[in-house]
XYZ file of C-alpha atoms in Angstrom:
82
model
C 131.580 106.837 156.025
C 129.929 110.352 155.395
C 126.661 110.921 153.410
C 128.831 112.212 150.674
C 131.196 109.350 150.151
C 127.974 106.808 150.350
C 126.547 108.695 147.623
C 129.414 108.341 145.559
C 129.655 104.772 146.398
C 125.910 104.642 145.496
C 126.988 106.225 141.911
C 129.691 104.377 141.178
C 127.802 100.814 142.026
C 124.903 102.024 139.424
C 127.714 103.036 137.422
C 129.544 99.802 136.923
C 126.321 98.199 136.967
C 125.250 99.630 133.688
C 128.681 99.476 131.658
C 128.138 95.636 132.840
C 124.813 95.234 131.073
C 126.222 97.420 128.173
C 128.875 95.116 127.758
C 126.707 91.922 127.903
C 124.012 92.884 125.463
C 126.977 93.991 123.044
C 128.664 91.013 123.810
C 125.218 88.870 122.683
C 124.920 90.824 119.509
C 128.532 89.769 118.406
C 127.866 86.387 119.213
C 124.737 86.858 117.043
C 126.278 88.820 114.312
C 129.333 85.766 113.948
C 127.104 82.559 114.386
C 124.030 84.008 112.813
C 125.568 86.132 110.178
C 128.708 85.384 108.947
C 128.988 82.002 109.594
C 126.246 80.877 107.070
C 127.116 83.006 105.331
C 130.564 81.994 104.606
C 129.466 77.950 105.049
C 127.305 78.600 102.168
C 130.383 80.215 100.100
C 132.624 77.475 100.771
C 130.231 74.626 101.218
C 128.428 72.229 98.297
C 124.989 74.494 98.630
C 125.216 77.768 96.954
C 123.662 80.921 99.038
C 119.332 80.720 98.783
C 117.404 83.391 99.822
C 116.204 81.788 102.950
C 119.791 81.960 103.977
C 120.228 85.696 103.285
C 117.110 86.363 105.090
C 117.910 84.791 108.284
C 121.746 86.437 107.825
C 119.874 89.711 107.214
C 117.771 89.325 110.369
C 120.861 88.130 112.420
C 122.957 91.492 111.105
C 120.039 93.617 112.483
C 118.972 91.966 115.798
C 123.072 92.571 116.619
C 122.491 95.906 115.320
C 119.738 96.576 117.645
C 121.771 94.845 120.475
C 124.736 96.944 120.001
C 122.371 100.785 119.827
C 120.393 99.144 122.991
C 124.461 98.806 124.498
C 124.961 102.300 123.693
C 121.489 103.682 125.166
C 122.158 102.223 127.887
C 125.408 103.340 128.424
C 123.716 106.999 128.249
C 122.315 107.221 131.676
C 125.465 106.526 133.371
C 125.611 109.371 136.630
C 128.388 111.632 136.602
């Protein structure tokens, strides 16, 4: 194996290892976006207790921790090698 083809081994390695941590923290702030803020959400619709404010704060706080999750998942994405 030449120097060149171990550096693009090296690349691609760093390369797959970053779209893998992309993917998990986007996966994590689906996950948090469904349990944290739909699901009350629509359990509060459908259920016996009507929506309270507590609830729409902790939905609102879900929504943006999966928001923040999903830009992280995109920054990191940005210092892929080409």
């Amino acid at each position: 194996m030449t120097e060149t083809d171990a550096e693009k081994l090296r690349i691609t390695i760093h390369n797959e290892r970053l779209k893998l941590l992309a993917t998990f923290l986007n996966g994590i702030g689906v996950a948090v976006f469904a349990v944290g803020g739909l699901a009350p959400v629509f359990s509060s619709l459908y259920g016996q207790n009507g929506p309270t404010l507590f609830l729409m704060l902790v939905s609102t706080i879900c929504f943006l921790t999966a928001c923040a999750l999903h830009y992280s998942a995109s920054t990191v994405l940005k210092r892929l090698k080409p």
